[in-house]
mmCIF file of C-alpha atoms in Angstrom:
data_model
loop_
_atom_site.group_PDB
_atom_site.id
_atom_site.type_symbol
_atom_site.label_atom_id
_atom_site.label_comp_id
_atom_site.label_asym_id
_atom_site.label_seq_id
_atom_site.Cartn_x
_atom_site.Cartn_y
_atom_site.Cartn_z
ATOM 1 C CA MET A 1 18.280 45.586 -73.878
ATOM 2 C CA SER A 2 19.908 48.562 -72.303
ATOM 3 C CA ALA A 3 20.059 52.018 -73.888
ATOM 4 C CA GLN A 4 23.860 51.644 -74.335
ATOM 5 C CA GLU A 5 23.315 48.340 -76.142
ATOM 6 C CA ARG A 6 20.648 49.694 -78.425
ATOM 7 C CA LEU A 7 23.023 52.563 -79.322
ATOM 8 C CA ALA A 8 25.934 50.239 -80.066
ATOM 9 C CA ASP A 9 23.597 48.011 -82.281
ATOM 10 C CA ALA A 10 22.315 51.135 -84.146
ATOM 11 C CA LEU A 11 25.827 52.539 -84.719
ATOM 12 C CA TYR A 12 27.111 49.302 -86.095
ATOM 13 C CA GLY A 13 24.091 48.946 -88.337
ATOM 14 C CA LEU A 14 24.543 52.495 -89.543
ATOM 15 C CA GLY A 15 28.113 51.825 -90.424
ATOM 16 C CA TRP A 16 27.255 48.627 -92.440
ATOM 17 C CA SER A 17 24.395 50.341 -94.190
ATOM 18 C CA ALA A 18 25.783 53.790 -94.790
ATOM 19 C CA VAL A 19 29.595 53.699 -94.896
ATOM 20 C CA LYS A 20 29.721 50.958 -97.574
ATOM 21 C CA ARG A 21 27.958 53.309 -99.970
ATOM 22 C CA LEU A 22 30.474 56.180 -99.614
ATOM 23 C CA PRO A 23 33.191 56.762 -102.251
ATOM 24 C CA GLU A 24 36.441 55.168 -101.084
ATOM 25 C CA PRO A 25 38.277 58.492 -100.636
ATOM 26 C CA VAL A 26 35.459 59.885 -98.622
ATOM 27 C CA ALA A 27 35.428 56.776 -96.356
ATOM 28 C CA VAL A 28 39.123 57.145 -95.921
ATOM 29 C CA ARG A 29 38.839 60.797 -94.831
ATOM 30 C CA LEU A 30 36.058 59.980 -92.532
ATOM 31 C CA GLY A 31 37.933 57.149 -90.830
ATOM 32 C CA ARG A 32 40.979 59.474 -90.267
ATOM 33 C CA THR A 33 38.784 62.304 -88.944
ATOM 34 C CA VAL A 34 36.961 60.017 -86.413
ATOM 35 C CA ALA A 35 40.320 58.490 -85.397
ATOM 36 C CA ASP A 36 41.801 61.985 -84.678
ATOM 37 C CA LEU A 37 38.810 63.115 -82.741
ATOM 38 C CA ALA A 38 38.843 60.024 -80.602
ATOM 39 C CA TRP A 39 42.641 60.401 -80.029
ATOM 40 C CA LYS A 40 42.213 64.000 -79.014
ATOM 41 C CA ARG A 41 39.678 63.121 -76.520
ATOM 42 C CA ARG A 42 42.178 60.801 -74.699
ATOM 43 C CA GLY A 43 39.540 58.343 -73.557
ATOM 44 C CA LYS A 44 40.157 55.015 -71.821
ATOM 45 C CA GLY A 45 40.902 53.181 -75.039
ATOM 46 C CA VAL A 46 43.455 55.631 -76.315
ATOM 47 C CA LEU A 47 45.247 55.731 -72.937
ATOM 48 C CA ARG A 48 45.266 51.999 -72.801
ATOM 49 C CA LEU A 49 46.534 51.669 -76.347
ATOM 50 C CA GLU A 50 49.334 54.153 -75.517
ATOM 51 C CA SER A 51 50.224 52.140 -72.377
ATOM 52 C CA ASN A 52 50.380 48.978 -74.329
ATOM 53 C CA TYR A 53 52.600 50.666 -76.840
ATOM 54 C CA ALA A 54 54.911 51.713 -74.066
ATOM 55 C CA ARG A 55 55.660 48.087 -73.472
ATOM 56 C CA VAL A 56 56.185 47.302 -77.143
ATOM 57 C CA VAL A 57 58.566 50.312 -77.632
ATOM 58 C CA PRO A 58 60.053 50.720 -74.109
ATOM 59 C CA ASP A 59 62.485 53.493 -75.185
ATOM 60 C CA ALA A 60 59.783 55.801 -76.621
ATOM 61 C CA GLY A 61 59.302 59.136 -74.842
ATOM 62 C CA PRO A 62 55.914 60.873 -74.387
ATOM 63 C CA GLU A 63 55.981 62.466 -77.820
ATOM 64 C CA ARG A 64 56.820 59.266 -79.683
ATOM 65 C CA LEU A 65 53.973 57.373 -77.694
ATOM 66 C CA ALA A 66 51.530 60.145 -78.665
ATOM 67 C CA GLU A 67 52.558 59.774 -82.298
ATOM 68 C CA LEU A 68 52.194 56.008 -82.023
ATOM 69 C CA SER A 69 48.689 56.160 -80.419
ATOM 70 C CA ARG A 70 47.478 58.585 -83.014
ATOM 71 C CA ALA A 71 48.759 56.381 -85.829
ATOM 72 C CA GLY A 72 47.202 53.422 -84.034
ATOM 73 C CA MET A 73 43.888 55.014 -83.848
ATOM 74 C CA ARG A 74 44.018 55.883 -87.582
ATOM 75 C CA SER A 75 44.969 52.257 -88.333
ATOM 76 C CA TYR A 76 42.096 51.004 -86.100
ATOM 77 C CA LEU A 77 39.636 53.214 -87.835
ATOM 78 C CA ARG A 78 40.903 52.092 -91.239
ATOM 79 C CA TYR A 79 40.050 48.635 -90.153
ATOM 80 C CA TRP A 80 36.492 49.627 -89.346
ATOM 81 C CA MET A 81 36.037 51.754 -92.516
ATOM 82 C CA GLU A 82 37.243 48.782 -94.589
ATOM 83 C CA SER A 83 35.180 46.307 -92.692
ATOM 84 C CA PHE A 84 32.049 48.260 -93.152
ATOM 85 C CA ARG A 85 32.745 48.394 -96.972
ATOM 86 C CA LEU A 86 33.946 44.977 -97.473
ATOM 87 C CA PRO A 87 30.457 43.415 -98.199
ATOM 88 C CA ALA A 88 30.298 45.857 -101.102
ATOM 89 C CA TRP A 89 33.695 45.080 -102.555
ATOM 90 C CA SER A 90 33.916 43.030 -105.721
ATOM 91 C CA ALA A 91 35.774 39.751 -105.726
ATOM 92 C CA GLU A 92 38.554 41.387 -107.729
ATOM 93 C CA ARG A 93 38.887 44.295 -105.134
ATOM 94 C CA VAL A 94 39.166 41.685 -102.397
ATOM 95 C CA ALA A 95 41.660 39.568 -104.288
ATOM 96 C CA ASP A 96 43.863 42.582 -105.022
ATOM 97 C CA GLY A 97 43.473 43.960 -101.337
ATOM 98 C CA PHE A 98 45.966 41.776 -99.512
ATOM 99 C CA ASP A 99 49.602 40.922 -100.295
ATOM 100 C CA PRO A 100 50.873 38.248 -97.735
ATOM 101 C CA LYS A 101 54.505 37.257 -97.643
ATOM 102 C CA ASP A 102 55.812 33.727 -97.358
ATOM 103 C CA LEU A 103 52.298 32.433 -98.507
ATOM 104 C CA HIS A 104 53.788 28.916 -99.257
ATOM 105 C CA HIS A 105 53.523 28.084 -95.659
ATOM 106 C CA LEU A 106 49.772 28.317 -95.987
ATOM 107 C CA THR A 107 49.383 26.891 -99.543
ATOM 108 C CA ASP A 108 51.589 23.929 -98.812
ATOM 109 C CA GLY A 109 49.650 23.225 -95.662
ATOM 110 C CA ILE A 110 46.277 23.427 -97.446
ATOM 111 C CA ALA A 111 47.673 21.038 -100.202
ATOM 112 C CA SER A 112 48.804 18.534 -97.530
ATOM 113 C CA ASP A 113 45.190 17.866 -96.327
ATOM 114 C CA ARG A 114 46.432 17.754 -92.800
ATOM 115 C CA GLY A 115 44.376 20.734 -91.739
ATOM 116 C CA VAL A 116 45.834 24.262 -90.966
ATOM 117 C CA ILE A 117 45.358 26.566 -88.039
ATOM 118 C CA LEU A 118 46.087 30.271 -88.695
ATOM 119 C CA ALA A 119 46.631 32.268 -85.493
ATOM 120 C CA LEU A 120 46.606 36.006 -85.496
ATOM 121 C CA PRO A 121 46.916 39.021 -83.139
ATOM 122 C CA HIS A 122 44.505 42.006 -83.471
ATOM 123 C CA MET A 123 46.571 43.577 -86.257
ATOM 124 C CA GLY A 124 45.590 45.165 -89.536
ATOM 125 C CA ASN A 125 42.426 43.937 -90.863
ATOM 126 C CA TRP A 126 41.849 40.198 -90.172
ATOM 127 C CA ASP A 127 38.444 40.296 -91.744
ATOM 128 C CA LEU A 128 40.011 41.371 -95.113
ATOM 129 C CA ALA A 129 42.740 38.771 -94.826
ATOM 130 C CA GLY A 130 39.919 36.096 -94.197
ATOM 131 C CA ALA A 131 37.892 37.432 -97.152
ATOM 132 C CA TRP A 132 41.119 37.155 -99.288
ATOM 133 C CA VAL A 133 41.446 33.473 -98.269
ATOM 134 C CA THR A 134 38.024 32.611 -99.195
ATOM 135 C CA THR A 135 38.188 34.636 -102.510
ATOM 136 C CA LYS A 136 41.713 34.434 -103.851
ATOM 137 C CA LEU A 137 42.567 30.997 -102.528
ATOM 138 C CA ARG A 138 38.904 29.763 -102.731
ATOM 139 C CA THR A 139 39.418 27.976 -99.402
ATOM 140 C CA PRO A 140 36.548 28.247 -96.825
ATOM 141 C CA PHE A 141 37.509 28.329 -93.150
ATOM 142 C CA THR A 142 36.013 28.228 -89.700
ATOM 143 C CA THR A 143 36.432 30.905 -86.967
ATOM 144 C CA VAL A 144 35.170 31.693 -83.658
ATOM 145 C CA ALA A 145 33.401 34.963 -82.494
ATOM 146 C CA GLU A 146 32.652 36.347 -79.184
ATOM 147 C CA ARG A 147 28.932 36.232 -78.310
ATOM 148 C CA LEU A 148 28.413 40.041 -78.054
ATOM 149 C CA LYS A 149 25.626 41.949 -76.304
ATOM 150 C CA PRO A 150 22.985 42.722 -77.496
ATOM 151 C CA GLU A 151 22.267 39.527 -79.390
ATOM 152 C CA THR A 152 21.279 41.503 -82.363
ATOM 153 C CA LEU A 153 24.733 42.993 -82.566
ATOM 154 C CA TYR A 154 26.296 39.397 -82.465
ATOM 155 C CA ASP A 155 23.828 38.435 -85.193
ATOM 156 C CA ARG A 156 25.085 41.381 -87.329
ATOM 157 C CA PHE A 157 28.768 40.242 -86.916
ATOM 158 C CA VAL A 158 27.992 36.514 -87.744
ATOM 159 C CA ALA A 159 25.991 37.705 -90.788
ATOM 160 C CA TYR A 160 28.728 39.956 -91.945
ATOM 161 C CA ARG A 161 31.485 37.228 -91.578
ATOM 162 C CA GLU A 162 29.338 34.530 -93.101
ATOM 163 C CA GLY A 163 28.710 36.845 -96.017
ATOM 164 C CA LEU A 164 32.573 36.874 -96.514
ATOM 165 C CA GLY A 165 32.607 33.202 -96.781
ATOM 166 C CA MET A 166 33.499 32.180 -93.160
ATOM 167 C CA GLU A 167 31.867 29.546 -90.998
ATOM 168 C CA VAL A 168 31.425 31.367 -87.611
ATOM 169 C CA LEU A 169 31.009 29.511 -84.328
ATOM 170 C CA PRO A 170 30.081 31.147 -80.980
ATOM 171 C CA HIS A 171 32.813 31.058 -78.316
ATOM 172 C CA THR A 172 30.660 29.565 -75.527
ATOM 173 C CA GLY A 173 32.782 28.026 -72.782
ATOM 174 C CA GLY A 174 34.730 25.778 -75.161
ATOM 175 C CA SER A 175 31.876 24.121 -77.023
ATOM 176 C CA ALA A 176 33.359 25.282 -80.279
ATOM 177 C CA PHE A 177 36.524 23.259 -79.719
ATOM 178 C CA GLY A 178 35.092 19.886 -80.862
ATOM 179 C CA THR A 179 33.737 21.427 -84.176
ATOM 180 C CA LEU A 180 37.130 23.095 -84.838
ATOM 181 C CA ALA A 181 38.862 19.698 -84.270
ATOM 182 C CA ARG A 182 36.529 17.956 -86.638
ATOM 183 C CA ARG A 183 37.057 20.593 -89.359
ATOM 184 C CA LEU A 184 40.799 20.179 -89.026
ATOM 185 C CA ARG A 185 40.732 16.357 -89.039
ATOM 186 C CA ASP A 186 38.849 16.749 -92.327
ATOM 187 C CA GLY A 187 41.707 18.737 -93.744
ATOM 188 C CA GLY A 188 40.089 22.079 -93.234
ATOM 189 C CA LEU A 189 41.267 25.567 -92.289
ATOM 190 C CA VAL A 190 40.599 27.267 -88.933
ATOM 191 C CA CYS A 191 41.450 30.908 -88.247
ATOM 192 C CA LEU A 192 41.788 32.230 -84.678
ATOM 193 C CA VAL A 193 42.563 35.686 -83.239
ATOM 194 C CA ALA A 194 44.718 34.470 -80.355
ATOM 195 C CA GLU A 195 46.879 36.893 -78.332
ATOM 196 C CA ARG A 196 44.439 37.714 -75.550
ATOM 197 C CA ASP A 197 42.876 35.444 -72.956
ATOM 198 C CA LEU A 198 41.990 36.504 -69.463
ATOM 199 C CA SER A 199 40.189 33.244 -68.613
ATOM 200 C CA ALA A 200 41.437 30.588 -66.159
ATOM 201 C CA SER A 201 42.508 28.396 -69.033
ATOM 202 C CA GLY A 202 44.871 30.990 -70.567
ATOM 203 C CA VAL A 203 48.577 30.082 -70.926
ATOM 204 C CA GLU A 204 51.060 32.434 -69.278
ATOM 205 C CA VAL A 205 53.743 33.656 -71.734
ATOM 206 C CA ASP A 206 56.492 36.181 -71.801
ATOM 207 C CA PHE A 207 55.373 38.952 -74.017
ATOM 208 C CA PHE A 208 57.705 41.980 -74.409
ATOM 209 C CA GLY A 209 59.397 41.264 -71.204
ATOM 210 C CA ASP A 210 56.341 40.675 -68.969
ATOM 211 C CA THR A 211 53.677 38.098 -68.364
ATOM 212 C CA ALA A 212 50.455 37.822 -70.392
ATOM 213 C CA ARG A 213 47.886 35.091 -70.928
ATOM 214 C CA MET A 214 47.184 33.734 -74.393
ATOM 215 C CA PRO A 215 44.643 31.056 -75.385
ATOM 216 C CA ALA A 216 45.578 27.493 -75.286
ATOM 217 C CA GLY A 217 43.312 26.550 -78.139
ATOM 218 C CA PRO A 218 45.620 26.850 -81.140
ATOM 219 C CA ALA A 219 48.318 24.734 -79.506
ATOM 220 C CA LEU A 220 45.752 22.046 -78.198
ATOM 221 C CA LEU A 221 44.050 21.789 -81.575
ATOM 222 C CA ALA A 222 47.471 21.171 -83.310
ATOM 223 C CA GLN A 223 48.322 18.509 -80.856
ATOM 224 C CA GLN A 224 44.974 16.720 -80.996
ATOM 225 C CA THR A 225 44.524 16.835 -84.720
ATOM 226 C CA GLY A 226 48.002 16.894 -86.257
ATOM 227 C CA ALA A 227 47.098 20.213 -87.998
ATOM 228 C CA LEU A 228 49.797 22.709 -88.990
ATOM 229 C CA LEU A 229 49.927 25.840 -86.706
ATOM 230 C CA LEU A 230 50.917 28.958 -88.516
ATOM 231 C CA PRO A 231 51.246 32.372 -86.926
ATOM 232 C CA VAL A 232 50.200 35.348 -89.133
ATOM 233 C CA THR A 233 50.908 39.074 -88.649
ATOM 234 C CA LEU A 234 49.212 41.997 -90.555
ATOM 235 C CA TRP A 235 50.037 45.556 -91.149
ATOM 236 C CA TYR A 236 49.339 48.505 -93.340
ATOM 237 C CA ASP A 237 51.632 50.536 -95.577
ATOM 238 C CA ASP A 238 50.939 53.701 -97.537
ATOM 239 C CA SER A 239 49.110 51.836 -100.307
ATOM 240 C CA PRO A 240 45.423 50.655 -100.212
ATOM 241 C CA VAL A 241 46.688 47.003 -99.892
ATOM 242 C CA LEU A 242 46.863 45.198 -96.626
ATOM 243 C CA GLN A 243 50.276 43.519 -95.970
ATOM 244 C CA GLY A 244 51.031 40.401 -94.035
ATOM 245 C CA ARG A 245 53.386 37.558 -93.282
ATOM 246 C CA VAL A 246 52.767 33.811 -92.818
ATOM 247 C CA HIS A 247 55.361 32.779 -90.305
ATOM 248 C CA PRO A 248 56.925 29.354 -90.238
ATOM 249 C CA PRO A 249 54.943 26.570 -88.589
ATOM 250 C CA ILE A 250 55.051 25.892 -84.863
ATOM 251 C CA GLU A 251 55.870 22.235 -84.354
ATOM 252 C CA VAL A 252 54.573 20.041 -81.598
ATOM 253 C CA PRO A 253 57.382 19.218 -79.145
ATOM 254 C CA GLU A 254 58.467 15.565 -79.132
ATOM 255 C CA ALA A 255 58.587 15.292 -75.312
ATOM 256 C CA GLY A 256 56.633 16.599 -72.428
ATOM 257 C CA THR A 257 53.201 16.454 -70.993
ATOM 258 C CA ARG A 258 50.252 18.014 -72.916
ATOM 259 C CA ALA A 259 50.463 21.062 -70.583
ATOM 260 C CA GLU A 260 54.217 21.398 -71.223
ATOM 261 C CA LYS A 261 53.790 21.071 -74.975
ATOM 262 C CA THR A 262 51.020 23.664 -74.959
ATOM 263 C CA SER A 263 53.178 26.149 -72.948
ATOM 264 C CA VAL A 264 56.132 25.835 -75.318
ATOM 265 C CA MET A 265 53.908 26.203 -78.435
ATOM 266 C CA THR A 266 52.036 29.094 -76.980
ATOM 267 C CA GLN A 267 55.207 30.829 -76.179
ATOM 268 C CA ALA A 268 56.439 30.277 -79.694
ATOM 269 C CA LEU A 269 53.160 31.862 -80.938
ATOM 270 C CA ALA A 270 53.685 34.842 -78.653
ATOM 271 C CA ASP A 271 57.242 35.270 -79.945
ATOM 272 C CA ALA A 272 56.079 35.313 -83.626
ATOM 273 C CA PHE A 273 53.367 37.788 -82.698
ATOM 274 C CA ALA A 274 55.957 39.994 -80.918
ATOM 275 C CA THR A 275 58.093 40.050 -83.928
ATOM 276 C CA GLY A 276 55.359 41.350 -86.187
ATOM 277 C CA ILE A 277 54.052 43.732 -83.535
ATOM 278 C CA ALA A 278 57.483 45.239 -82.951
ATOM 279 C CA ASP A 279 57.939 45.852 -86.621
ATOM 280 C CA HIS A 280 54.436 47.518 -86.935
ATOM 281 C CA PRO A 281 53.319 48.597 -83.457
ATOM 282 C CA GLU A 282 50.825 51.183 -84.794
ATOM 283 C CA ASP A 283 48.843 48.398 -86.490
ATOM 284 C CA TRP A 284 48.286 46.476 -83.366
ATOM 285 C CA HIS A 285 44.749 47.380 -82.164
ATOM 286 C CA MET A 286 44.934 46.359 -78.600
ATOM 287 C CA LEU A 287 42.744 49.066 -76.704
ATOM 288 C CA GLN A 288 42.338 46.646 -73.631
ATOM 289 C CA ARG A 289 44.359 45.346 -70.814
ATOM 290 C CA LEU A 290 46.616 42.474 -71.750
ATOM 291 C CA TRP A 291 49.462 41.981 -69.312
ATOM 292 C CA LEU A 292 48.858 40.390 -65.928
ATOM 293 C CA ALA A 293 50.503 43.450 -64.172
ATOM 294 C CA ASP A 294 48.033 45.725 -65.643
ATOM 295 C CA LEU A 295 45.208 43.622 -64.079
ATOM 296 C CA GLU A 296 46.475 43.728 -60.534
ATOM 297 C CA SER A 297 44.772 46.957 -59.703
ATOM 298 C CA ARG A 298 41.371 45.463 -60.148
ATOM 299 C CA PRO A 299 39.601 42.178 -59.173
ATOM 300 C CA SER A 300 40.506 39.169 -61.297
ATOM 301 C CA PRO A 301 37.647 38.673 -63.777
ATOM 302 C CA PRO A 302 35.572 35.545 -63.522
ATOM 303 C CA ARG A 303 36.110 32.916 -66.085
ATOM 304 C CA PRO A 304 33.916 34.130 -69.052
ATOM 305 C CA SER A 305 31.297 31.819 -70.587
ATOM 306 C CA ASP A 306 31.805 33.521 -73.950
ATOM 307 C CA GLY A 307 35.471 34.334 -74.441
ATOM 308 C CA ALA A 308 37.096 37.334 -76.185
ATOM 309 C CA THR A 309 37.724 36.259 -79.780
ATOM 310 C CA ALA A 310 36.208 38.813 -82.073
#
């Protein structure tokens, strides 16, 4: 294990052990302070976030982009402060912590026993939304996590999410797909973070007027299992309650090859994500390259064995 990996593991461990013991107002102030310091340093992540926002809000000038990136970092650190504290929240606090709109799309799908796939971008706090599903709706679900380095850090994330009631599978070269399909055929729920895929299997989509790749998995699972595919977007307002929307289901096209159907469905997923992100850009935590044009200045990455679903 490298020194950098040991440091990352220690910092995350400190977060889960110490931050969750802080009074909530103190944790909120701490998150905002750390966010502002990171924003002022103008590191690679902040610059990438600002560059991504420039695509989402193309008419924004430098001052507006700076405001957005500062708000984005505050939103991102709010996610981390909440996530560190989630294991210590009561069931009542979790149940009161999320207010999704158009929830009937999800509850009707669960009641149908046909299986449901929830696909989300990196918005708001997807861990809190997941904990709400297991707590408020009393519905367990399966998700996939990137196998992080060091292994001890990956183990921390798995233990954290399993503690919230999730079944967590490692994203290891597609081996999780069969398990996800079985869960769906049994009428289960699967939740996937699904707006970034730089692997060779990613589906090209138009996203805010330029080409990006998104995972084929949600569309393929819906085709193979007959499960309902529902996009979800999340955001924060000025309250302590996470906001969200369950978008209408994405149907499997009646005609076309599997690849053609996957392309159409993934584009529809991208369009739903774009709607939510355009409404709440500061709550989209994309501090990495996403669009293919932004990757042209460096060699194409090899197809990963793990994936990037965290």
